[in-house]
PDB file of C-alpha atoms in Angstrom:
ATOM      1  CA  UNK B   1      -0.183  -0.216   0.213  1.00 43.00           C
ATOM      2  CA  UNK B   2       2.546   2.143   0.960  1.00 45.00           C
ATOM      3  CA  UNK B   3       4.764   1.304  -2.521  1.00 44.00           C
ATOM      4  CA  UNK B   4       1.173   2.162  -4.700  1.00 42.00           C
ATOM      5  CA  UNK B   5       0.966   5.830  -2.518  1.00 46.00           C
ATOM      6  CA  UNK B   6       4.350   6.509  -3.543  1.00 45.00           C
ATOM      7  CA  UNK B   7       3.710   5.673  -6.974  1.00 46.00           C
ATOM      8  CA  UNK B   8       0.396   7.587  -7.532  1.00 54.00           C
ATOM      9  CA  UNK B   9       2.702  10.760  -5.069  1.00 55.00           C
ATOM     10  CA  UNK B  10       4.977  10.480  -8.109  1.00 83.00           C
ATOM     11  CA  UNK B  11       2.872  10.372 -10.451  1.00 79.00           C
ATOM     12  CA  UNK B  12       0.923  13.848  -9.338  1.00 82.00           C
ATOM     13  CA  UNK B  13       3.685  15.003  -8.465  1.00 84.00           C
ATOM     14  CA  UNK B  14       5.022  15.082 -12.112  1.00 86.00           C
ATOM     15  CA  UNK B  15       1.673  15.378 -13.670  1.00 88.00           C
ATOM     16  CA  UNK B  16       2.158  19.290 -11.510  1.00 90.00           C
ATOM     17  CA  UNK B  17       4.990  19.960 -12.650  1.00 89.00           C
ATOM     18  CA  UNK B  18       4.011  19.613 -16.634  1.00 91.00           C
ATOM     19  CA  UNK B  19       1.509  22.363 -15.955  1.00 93.00           C
ATOM     20  CA  UNK B  20       3.432  24.468 -14.104  1.00 94.00           C
ATOM     21  CA  UNK B  21       5.588  24.022 -16.625  1.00 93.00           C
ATOM     22  CA  UNK B  22       2.470  24.476 -19.981  1.00 95.00           C
ATOM     23  CA  UNK B  23       1.796  27.802 -17.873  1.00 96.00           C
ATOM     24  CA  UNK B  24       5.032  29.358 -17.967  1.00 95.00           C
ATOM     25  CA  UNK B  25       6.037  28.410 -21.489  1.00 94.00           C
ATOM     26  CA  UNK B  26       1.712  30.099 -22.933  1.00 96.00           C
ATOM     27  CA  UNK B  27       3.862  33.576 -20.330  1.00 96.00           C
ATOM     28  CA  UNK B  28       6.732  33.125 -23.301  1.00 94.00           C
ATOM     29  CA  UNK B  29       4.683  32.190 -26.263  1.00 95.00           C
ATOM     30  CA  UNK B  30       2.557  35.445 -24.633  1.00 95.00           C
ATOM     31  CA  UNK B  31       6.016  37.912 -24.377  1.00 95.00           C
ATOM     32  CA  UNK B  32       6.997  36.794 -27.842  1.00 94.00           C
ATOM     33  CA  UNK B  33       3.700  38.342 -29.541  1.00 93.00           C
ATOM     34  CA  UNK B  34       3.965  41.192 -27.419  1.00 93.00           C
ATOM     35  CA  UNK B  35       7.728  41.211 -28.788  1.00 93.00           C
ATOM     36  CA  UNK B  36       6.299  40.844 -32.151  1.00 89.00           C
ATOM     37  CA  UNK B  37      10.369  39.670 -33.863  1.00 91.00           C
ATOM     38  CA  UNK B  38       8.271  36.681 -34.855  1.00 90.00           C
ATOM     39  CA  UNK B  39       7.557  33.574 -32.539  1.00 91.00           C
ATOM     40  CA  UNK B  40       9.316  30.513 -32.021  1.00 90.00           C
ATOM     41  CA  UNK B  41       9.686  27.837 -35.224  1.00 90.00           C
ATOM     42  CA  UNK B  42       7.164  26.145 -34.691  1.00 88.00           C
ATOM     43  CA  UNK B  43       4.311  28.585 -33.297  1.00 92.00           C
ATOM     44  CA  UNK B  44       5.318  30.226 -37.331  1.00 93.00           C
ATOM     45  CA  UNK B  45       2.085  28.887 -38.304  1.00 94.00           C
ATOM     46  CA  UNK B  46      -0.215  29.596 -35.755  1.00 94.00           C
ATOM     47  CA  UNK B  47       1.385  33.629 -36.029  1.00 93.00           C
ATOM     48  CA  UNK B  48       0.202  33.383 -40.075  1.00 94.00           C
ATOM     49  CA  UNK B  49      -2.438  31.904 -39.667  1.00 94.00           C
ATOM     50  CA  UNK B  50      -3.688  34.236 -36.562  1.00 94.00           C
ATOM     51  CA  UNK B  51      -2.821  36.968 -39.392  1.00 93.00           C
ATOM     52  CA  UNK B  52      -4.632  35.620 -41.997  1.00 93.00           C
ATOM     53  CA  UNK B  53      -7.213  35.024 -39.921  1.00 94.00           C
ATOM     54  CA  UNK B  54      -7.968  37.027 -37.309  1.00 92.00           C
ATOM     55  CA  UNK B  55     -10.985  36.854 -36.206  1.00 92.00           C
ATOM     56  CA  UNK B  56     -10.110  33.957 -33.839  1.00 92.00           C
ATOM     57  CA  UNK B  57      -7.271  33.707 -32.025  1.00 93.00           C
ATOM     58  CA  UNK B  58      -3.606  32.958 -32.061  1.00 94.00           C
ATOM     59  CA  UNK B  59      -4.004  29.728 -29.062  1.00 95.00           C
ATOM     60  CA  UNK B  60      -7.005  29.120 -31.763  1.00 95.00           C
ATOM     61  CA  UNK B  61      -4.621  28.443 -34.336  1.00 96.00           C
ATOM     62  CA  UNK B  62      -1.914  26.632 -32.121  1.00 95.00           C
ATOM     63  CA  UNK B  63      -4.951  23.915 -30.552  1.00 96.00           C
ATOM     64  CA  UNK B  64      -5.463  22.939 -34.302  1.00 95.00           C
ATOM     65  CA  UNK B  65      -1.632  23.276 -35.521  1.00 95.00           C
ATOM     66  CA  UNK B  66      -1.300  21.172 -32.732  1.00 94.00           C
ATOM     67  CA  UNK B  67      -4.146  18.585 -34.043  1.00 94.00           C
ATOM     68  CA  UNK B  68      -2.989  18.321 -36.611  1.00 94.00           C
ATOM     69  CA  UNK B  69       0.844  17.021 -35.786  1.00 93.00           C
ATOM     70  CA  UNK B  70      -1.025  15.078 -33.255  1.00 93.00           C
ATOM     71  CA  UNK B  71      -2.581  13.308 -36.771  1.00 94.00           C
ATOM     72  CA  UNK B  72       0.751  13.600 -38.334  1.00 93.00           C
ATOM     73  CA  UNK B  73       1.866  11.378 -35.818  1.00 92.00           C
ATOM     74  CA  UNK B  74      -0.879   9.222 -35.940  1.00 92.00           C
ATOM     75  CA  UNK B  75       0.075   8.399 -39.594  1.00 93.00           C
ATOM     76  CA  UNK B  76       2.968   7.466 -38.405  1.00 91.00           C
ATOM     77  CA  UNK B  77       2.501   4.694 -35.938  1.00 88.00           C
ATOM     78  CA  UNK B  78      -0.880   3.716 -37.967  1.00 88.00           C
ATOM     79  CA  UNK B  79      -2.098   3.468 -34.308  1.00 87.00           C
ATOM     80  CA  UNK B  80      -3.715   5.197 -32.127  1.00 85.00           C
ATOM     81  CA  UNK B  81      -3.428   4.807 -28.745  1.00 84.00           C
ATOM     82  CA  UNK B  82      -3.917   6.286 -24.966  1.00 86.00           C
ATOM     83  CA  UNK B  83      -0.237   8.299 -25.007  1.00 85.00           C
ATOM     84  CA  UNK B  84      -2.459  10.693 -28.074  1.00 88.00           C
ATOM     85  CA  UNK B  85      -5.278  10.972 -25.908  1.00 90.00           C
ATOM     86  CA  UNK B  86      -2.924  12.356 -23.559  1.00 90.00           C
ATOM     87  CA  UNK B  87      -1.418  15.387 -25.592  1.00 91.00           C
ATOM     88  CA  UNK B  88      -5.076  16.597 -26.735  1.00 93.00           C
ATOM     89  CA  UNK B  89      -6.065  17.134 -23.747  1.00 93.00           C
ATOM     90  CA  UNK B  90      -2.499  18.310 -23.089  1.00 92.00           C
ATOM     91  CA  UNK B  91      -2.929  21.100 -26.125  1.00 93.00           C
ATOM     92  CA  UNK B  92      -6.138  21.630 -25.227  1.00 95.00           C
ATOM     93  CA  UNK B  93      -4.249  22.523 -21.875  1.00 95.00           C
ATOM     94  CA  UNK B  94      -1.761  24.732 -23.693  1.00 95.00           C
ATOM     95  CA  UNK B  95      -4.086  27.080 -25.900  1.00 95.00           C
ATOM     96  CA  UNK B  96      -6.698  27.621 -22.786  1.00 96.00           C
ATOM     97  CA  UNK B  97      -3.247  28.512 -20.299  1.00 96.00           C
ATOM     98  CA  UNK B  98      -1.940  31.115 -23.848  1.00 96.00           C
ATOM     99  CA  UNK B  99      -5.365  32.790 -23.573  1.00 94.00           C
ATOM    100  CA  UNK B 100      -6.123  32.681 -20.370  1.00 95.00           C
ATOM    101  CA  UNK B 101      -2.011  34.701 -20.121  1.00 95.00           C
ATOM    102  CA  UNK B 102      -2.504  37.012 -23.168  1.00 92.00           C
ATOM    103  CA  UNK B 103      -4.697  38.978 -20.430  1.00 90.00           C
ATOM    104  CA  UNK B 104      -1.952  39.987 -17.636  1.00 91.00           C
ATOM    105  CA  UNK B 105       0.473  40.292 -20.070  1.00 91.00           C
ATOM    106  CA  UNK B 106      -1.822  43.317 -21.822  1.00 89.00           C
ATOM    107  CA  UNK B 107       0.308  46.090 -20.152  1.00 89.00           C
ATOM    108  CA  UNK B 108       4.133  45.134 -21.617  1.00 89.00           C
ATOM    109  CA  UNK B 109       4.547  47.743 -24.350  1.00 87.00           C
ATOM    110  CA  UNK B 110       7.939  47.206 -26.812  1.00 87.00           C
ATOM    111  CA  UNK B 111       7.899  50.241 -28.548  1.00 88.00           C
ATOM    112  CA  UNK B 112      11.646  50.218 -29.444  1.00 92.00           C
ATOM    113  CA  UNK B 113      13.468  47.809 -31.594  1.00 93.00           C
ATOM    114  CA  UNK B 114      16.055  46.909 -28.942  1.00 94.00           C
ATOM    115  CA  UNK B 115      13.672  46.950 -26.654  1.00 94.00           C
ATOM    116  CA  UNK B 116      11.736  44.166 -28.554  1.00 93.00           C
ATOM    117  CA  UNK B 117      14.093  42.156 -29.301  1.00 94.00           C
ATOM    118  CA  UNK B 118      15.277  42.522 -25.677  1.00 95.00           C
ATOM    119  CA  UNK B 119      11.637  41.922 -24.669  1.00 95.00           C
ATOM    120  CA  UNK B 120      12.424  38.484 -26.432  1.00 94.00           C
ATOM    121  CA  UNK B 121      15.574  36.980 -25.512  1.00 94.00           C
ATOM    122  CA  UNK B 122      13.516  37.001 -22.085  1.00 94.00           C
ATOM    123  CA  UNK B 123      10.450  35.615 -24.033  1.00 94.00           C
ATOM    124  CA  UNK B 124      12.975  32.225 -24.636  1.00 92.00           C
ATOM    125  CA  UNK B 125      14.339  32.153 -21.230  1.00 93.00           C
ATOM    126  CA  UNK B 126      10.771  32.055 -19.656  1.00 94.00           C
ATOM    127  CA  UNK B 127       9.379  30.100 -22.411  1.00 91.00           C
ATOM    128  CA  UNK B 128      12.777  27.173 -22.235  1.00 89.00           C
ATOM    129  CA  UNK B 129      11.543  27.402 -18.221  1.00 91.00           C
ATOM    130  CA  UNK B 130       8.256  26.096 -19.822  1.00 90.00           C
ATOM    131  CA  UNK B 131       9.664  23.651 -21.277  1.00 88.00           C
ATOM    132  CA  UNK B 132      12.267  22.538 -18.686  1.00 86.00           C
ATOM    133  CA  UNK B 133       9.674  21.560 -16.672  1.00 88.00           C
ATOM    134  CA  UNK B 134       8.095  19.270 -19.001  1.00 87.00           C
ATOM    135  CA  UNK B 135      10.775  17.374 -19.556  1.00 80.00           C
ATOM    136  CA  UNK B 136      12.571  16.967 -16.437  1.00 80.00           C
ATOM    137  CA  UNK B 137       8.206  15.444 -15.454  1.00 82.00           C
ATOM    138  CA  UNK B 138       8.766  12.927 -17.186  1.00 80.00           C
ATOM    139  CA  UNK B 139       5.127  13.693 -17.764  1.00 81.00           C
ATOM    140  CA  UNK B 140       3.822  13.312 -21.116  1.00 80.00           C
ATOM    141  CA  UNK B 141       4.937  15.355 -24.468  1.00 84.00           C
ATOM    142  CA  UNK B 142       3.032  17.879 -27.071  1.00 88.00           C
ATOM    143  CA  UNK B 143       2.679  16.787 -30.307  1.00 89.00           C
ATOM    144  CA  UNK B 144       4.732  18.055 -31.935  1.00 89.00           C
ATOM    145  CA  UNK B 145       7.592  16.794 -30.563  1.00 86.00           C
ATOM    146  CA  UNK B 146       5.144  12.797 -30.405  1.00 87.00           C
ATOM    147  CA  UNK B 147       5.533  13.861 -34.546  1.00 90.00           C
ATOM    148  CA  UNK B 148       8.884  14.135 -33.599  1.00 88.00           C
ATOM    149  CA  UNK B 149       9.614  11.354 -32.222  1.00 86.00           C
ATOM    150  CA  UNK B 150       7.887   8.540 -34.525  1.00 89.00           C
ATOM    151  CA  UNK B 151       9.831   9.779 -36.704  1.00 89.00           C
ATOM    152  CA  UNK B 152      12.612   9.577 -35.556  1.00 88.00           C
ATOM    153  CA  UNK B 153      12.364   6.224 -34.275  1.00 88.00           C
ATOM    154  CA  UNK B 154      10.456   5.487 -37.915  1.00 88.00           C
ATOM    155  CA  UNK B 155      13.785   6.770 -40.222  1.00 89.00           C
ATOM    156  CA  UNK B 156      16.494   5.736 -37.671  1.00 89.00           C
ATOM    157  CA  UNK B 157      17.785   9.451 -37.289  1.00 86.00           C
ATOM    158  CA  UNK B 158      18.315  11.283 -34.066  1.00 86.00           C
ATOM    159  CA  UNK B 159      15.781  13.587 -32.615  1.00 81.00           C
ATOM    160  CA  UNK B 160      17.153  16.395 -32.516  1.00 77.00           C
ATOM    161  CA  UNK B 161      18.102  16.266 -37.051  1.00 83.00           C
ATOM    162  CA  UNK B 162      14.839  15.732 -37.670  1.00 86.00           C
ATOM    163  CA  UNK B 163      13.689  18.380 -34.750  1.00 83.00           C
ATOM    164  CA  UNK B 164      15.454  20.601 -36.806  1.00 85.00           C
ATOM    165  CA  UNK B 165      14.527  19.185 -40.317  1.00 87.00           C
ATOM    166  CA  UNK B 166      10.726  19.889 -38.771  1.00 89.00           C
ATOM    167  CA  UNK B 167      10.939  23.093 -37.607  1.00 87.00           C
ATOM    168  CA  UNK B 168      13.479  24.639 -40.605  1.00 89.00           C
ATOM    169  CA  UNK B 169      10.043  22.765 -42.850  1.00 91.00           C
ATOM    170  CA  UNK B 170       7.519  24.602 -40.496  1.00 91.00           C
ATOM    171  CA  UNK B 171       8.936  28.418 -40.550  1.00 91.00           C
ATOM    172  CA  UNK B 172       9.411  27.588 -44.728  1.00 92.00           C
ATOM    173  CA  UNK B 173       5.689  27.670 -45.164  1.00 93.00           C
ATOM    174  CA  UNK B 174       4.539  29.884 -42.830  1.00 93.00           C
ATOM    175  CA  UNK B 175       6.981  32.387 -44.396  1.00 91.00           C
ATOM    176  CA  UNK B 176       5.371  31.377 -48.021  1.00 93.00           C
ATOM    177  CA  UNK B 177       2.230  31.612 -46.688  1.00 92.00           C
ATOM    178  CA  UNK B 178       2.630  34.603 -45.271  1.00 92.00           C
ATOM    179  CA  UNK B 179       4.160  36.298 -47.857  1.00 93.00           C
ATOM    180  CA  UNK B 180       1.324  34.813 -49.740  1.00 93.00           C
ATOM    181  CA  UNK B 181      -1.559  36.050 -47.875  1.00 92.00           C
ATOM    182  CA  UNK B 182      -0.504  38.703 -45.868  1.00 89.00           C
ATOM    183  CA  UNK B 183       2.432  40.618 -48.597  1.00 90.00           C
ATOM    184  CA  UNK B 184       5.239  40.289 -45.418  1.00 88.00           C
ATOM    185  CA  UNK B 185       7.017  38.219 -43.350  1.00 86.00           C
ATOM    186  CA  UNK B 186       6.305  39.686 -39.966  1.00 83.00           C
ATOM    187  CA  UNK B 187       5.652  35.894 -38.713  1.00 87.00           C
ATOM    188  CA  UNK B 188       9.441  35.783 -38.515  1.00 89.00           C
ATOM    189  CA  UNK B 189      11.968  37.820 -37.715  1.00 89.00           C
ATOM    190  CA  UNK B 190      14.184  37.978 -35.374  1.00 89.00           C
ATOM    191  CA  UNK B 191      12.319  36.405 -32.815  1.00 90.00           C
ATOM    192  CA  UNK B 192      12.960  33.475 -34.046  1.00 91.00           C
ATOM    193  CA  UNK B 193      16.095  33.413 -35.203  1.00 89.00           C
ATOM    194  CA  UNK B 194      16.133  33.919 -30.694  1.00 89.00           C
ATOM    195  CA  UNK B 195      13.812  31.539 -30.197  1.00 88.00           C
ATOM    196  CA  UNK B 196      16.143  28.372 -32.209  1.00 86.00           C
ATOM    197  CA  UNK B 197      19.307  29.260 -30.837  1.00 84.00           C
ATOM    198  CA  UNK B 198      18.779  29.930 -27.275  1.00 84.00           C
ATOM    199  CA  UNK B 199      15.737  27.895 -26.118  1.00 81.00           C
ATOM    200  CA  UNK B 200      17.307  23.941 -26.553  1.00 77.00           C
ATOM    201  CA  UNK B 201      20.586  25.762 -24.686  1.00 79.00           C
ATOM    202  CA  UNK B 202      19.024  27.914 -21.734  1.00 82.00           C
ATOM    203  CA  UNK B 203      16.638  24.734 -21.884  1.00 78.00           C
ATOM    204  CA  UNK B 204      19.161  22.576 -21.001  1.00 77.00           C
ATOM    205  CA  UNK B 205      21.723  24.063 -19.009  1.00 79.00           C
ATOM    206  CA  UNK B 206      18.216  24.605 -16.426  1.00 77.00           C
ATOM    207  CA  UNK B 207      17.578  20.891 -16.582  1.00 72.00           C
ATOM    208  CA  UNK B 208      20.702  20.122 -14.744  1.00 72.00           C
ATOM    209  CA  UNK B 209      19.281  21.950 -12.122  1.00 70.00           C
ATOM    210  CA  UNK B 210      15.639  19.595 -12.475  1.00 63.00           C
ATOM    211  CA  UNK B 211      17.811  16.940 -12.523  1.00 60.00           C
ATOM    212  CA  UNK B 212      19.645  17.902  -9.473  1.00 56.00           C
ATOM    213  CA  UNK B 213      16.944  18.394  -7.641  1.00 53.00           C
ATOM    214  CA  UNK B 214      14.367  15.532  -8.658  1.00 48.00           C
ATOM    215  CA  UNK B 215      17.605  12.840  -7.392  1.00 44.00           C
ATOM    216  CA  UNK B 216      17.266  14.689  -4.233  1.00 44.00           C
ATOM    217  CA  UNK B 217      13.809  14.680  -3.505  1.00 48.00           C
ATOM    218  CA  UNK B 218      14.349  11.211  -4.767  1.00 46.00           C
ATOM    219  CA  UNK B 219      16.362  10.030  -2.112  1.00 44.00           C
ATOM    220  CA  UNK B 220      15.025  12.359   0.268  1.00 45.00           C
ATOM    221  CA  UNK B 221      12.289  10.937   0.206  1.00 47.00           C
TER     222      UNK B 221
END
């Protein structure tokens, strides 16, 4: 009974850590939007669609794009599993958080290019912090990671390589769609480059502290 209680506690702790990570990630996503210099590569298509169809929010298109990636994952593995239902639920929650956290951040403004660049770096740091929470919780993955992981296993190529190819493809598609429909390429900018270059590095640095913290908590338990 004691063992089951510990397992349940571990499960709920990991789930709580993951949800907190999604909340922090949503703040980072909205900070990128406030900076208006582009968003993370995997989010560029959602931003492009939100500008083409302004009657629907960025959060809505974020959910739709991730749902499409989930369908791509299912197509690769050729089966529907329980974990994919979890991914869909987490995607909905993440999109909901993006919608909720947009309001409290309305007071943030960036009127100069320097301020916008600084805000983009801040957004990157916040996003990486949220990602660190989710990754180190070991609870689940969002559809983007699920699709890349399934494609990596299918092709035998490294996860990181597939992730880079996928993000580059999404960014190129977003730029083309933006140019055709909006006449500009505003969805891809300095902020996109900052996110692409810095997010992984910051996440790796923070992961060391998370790993050490989880090991200490488990030792104490």
